[in-house]
């Protein structure tokens, strides 16, 4: 893939490049907004494993916004689910 132009890559491949750039800076805290958009199931699961490894083995903090609540439950040690119904305020629905 390294010889391809960025415009030739799929959405998931572009997303992985963006994430690699973040990892290369070795931050203490990752703040991620829908980081797995465009990734297939296998890629998402590998990404979640990588985040969990960074959290547990390298003491990194991770704050991630996602719609994949069920998919990440066994990777996350805290889970906050926000619910907003039409014409109502946001509220915290559950927290694990």
Short mmCIF file of C-alpha atoms in Angstrom, two decimals:
data_model
loop_
_atom_site.label_atom_id
_atom_site.label_comp_id
_atom_site.label_asym_id
_atom_site.label_seq_id
_atom_site.Cartn_x
_atom_site.Cartn_y
_atom_site.Cartn_z
CA UNK A 1 0.00 0.00 0.00
CA UNK A 2 2.93 2.36 0.56
CA UNK A 3 3.21 3.09 -3.17
CA UNK A 4 -0.43 4.10 -3.50
CA UNK A 5 -1.58 7.69 -3.35
CA UNK A 6 -3.83 8.56 -0.44
CA UNK A 7 -6.70 9.24 -2.84
CA UNK A 8 -6.51 5.62 -4.03
CA UNK A 9 -7.02 4.18 -0.56
CA UNK A 10 -10.33 3.08 0.93
CA UNK A 11 -11.98 5.01 3.74
CA UNK A 12 -10.86 2.43 6.29
CA UNK A 13 -7.27 2.55 5.02
CA UNK A 14 -7.26 6.36 5.27
CA UNK A 15 -8.64 6.11 8.79
CA UNK A 16 -5.85 3.70 9.78
CA UNK A 17 -3.24 6.15 8.43
CA UNK A 18 -4.74 8.94 10.54
CA UNK A 19 -4.69 6.71 13.62
CA UNK A 20 -1.07 5.69 12.95
CA UNK A 21 -0.13 9.36 12.91
CA UNK A 22 -1.70 9.80 16.36
CA UNK A 23 0.10 6.73 17.74
CA UNK A 24 3.44 7.96 16.38
CA UNK A 25 3.29 11.00 18.68
CA UNK A 26 2.98 8.68 21.74
CA UNK A 27 0.38 10.76 23.62
CA UNK A 28 -0.58 10.03 27.23
CA UNK A 29 -4.25 10.55 26.36
CA UNK A 30 -6.04 9.51 23.19
CA UNK A 31 -9.24 11.42 22.39
CA UNK A 32 -10.96 9.66 19.52
CA UNK A 33 -14.20 10.50 17.75
CA UNK A 34 -15.62 7.54 15.81
CA UNK A 35 -12.12 6.20 14.98
CA UNK A 36 -13.38 3.00 13.37
CA UNK A 37 -15.58 4.57 10.69
CA UNK A 38 -14.93 2.77 7.42
CA UNK A 39 -13.15 -0.19 9.02
CA UNK A 40 -14.33 -3.76 8.60
CA UNK A 41 -15.13 -5.91 11.65
CA UNK A 42 -11.67 -7.53 11.76
CA UNK A 43 -9.89 -4.16 11.57
CA UNK A 44 -12.14 -2.69 14.27
CA UNK A 45 -11.45 -5.58 16.63
CA UNK A 46 -7.69 -5.33 16.06
CA UNK A 47 -7.89 -1.59 16.71
CA UNK A 48 -9.81 -2.12 19.95
CA UNK A 49 -7.20 -4.68 21.05
CA UNK A 50 -4.46 -2.15 20.31
CA UNK A 51 -6.22 0.50 22.38
CA UNK A 52 -6.71 -1.90 25.28
CA UNK A 53 -3.03 -2.89 25.11
CA UNK A 54 -1.99 0.78 25.19
CA UNK A 55 -4.28 1.42 28.13
CA UNK A 56 -3.28 -1.57 30.25
CA UNK A 57 0.37 -2.07 29.31
CA UNK A 58 1.46 1.53 28.64
CA UNK A 59 -0.87 3.36 31.04
CA UNK A 60 -2.48 5.49 28.30
CA UNK A 61 -5.80 7.21 28.84
CA UNK A 62 -8.41 6.76 26.13
CA UNK A 63 -11.61 8.71 25.65
CA UNK A 64 -13.54 7.49 22.64
CA UNK A 65 -16.89 8.45 21.16
CA UNK A 66 -18.50 5.61 19.24
CA UNK A 67 -21.84 4.18 18.20
CA UNK A 68 -20.48 0.62 18.53
CA UNK A 69 -21.46 0.26 22.19
CA UNK A 70 -21.91 -3.50 22.21
CA UNK A 71 -18.78 -4.12 20.15
CA UNK A 72 -16.47 -2.33 22.59
CA UNK A 73 -17.95 -3.48 25.90
CA UNK A 74 -15.34 -6.19 26.55
CA UNK A 75 -12.45 -3.90 25.56
CA UNK A 76 -13.39 -0.92 27.74
CA UNK A 77 -13.10 -0.70 31.51
CA UNK A 78 -15.63 2.17 31.69
CA UNK A 79 -18.61 2.68 29.43
CA UNK A 80 -20.92 5.68 29.47
CA UNK A 81 -23.93 5.59 27.20
CA UNK A 82 -25.65 8.87 26.41
CA UNK A 83 -29.19 8.82 25.08
CA UNK A 84 -31.10 11.64 23.50
CA UNK A 85 -34.58 11.18 22.21
CA UNK A 86 -36.00 13.72 19.81
CA UNK A 87 -37.01 16.97 21.55
CA UNK A 88 -35.45 15.95 24.87
CA UNK A 89 -32.15 16.76 26.60
CA UNK A 90 -29.15 14.41 26.69
CA UNK A 91 -29.01 12.09 29.67
CA UNK A 92 -26.66 9.44 30.93
CA UNK A 93 -28.41 6.14 30.33
CA UNK A 94 -25.91 3.72 31.77
CA UNK A 95 -22.40 3.57 33.09
CA UNK A 96 -20.32 0.44 33.61
#
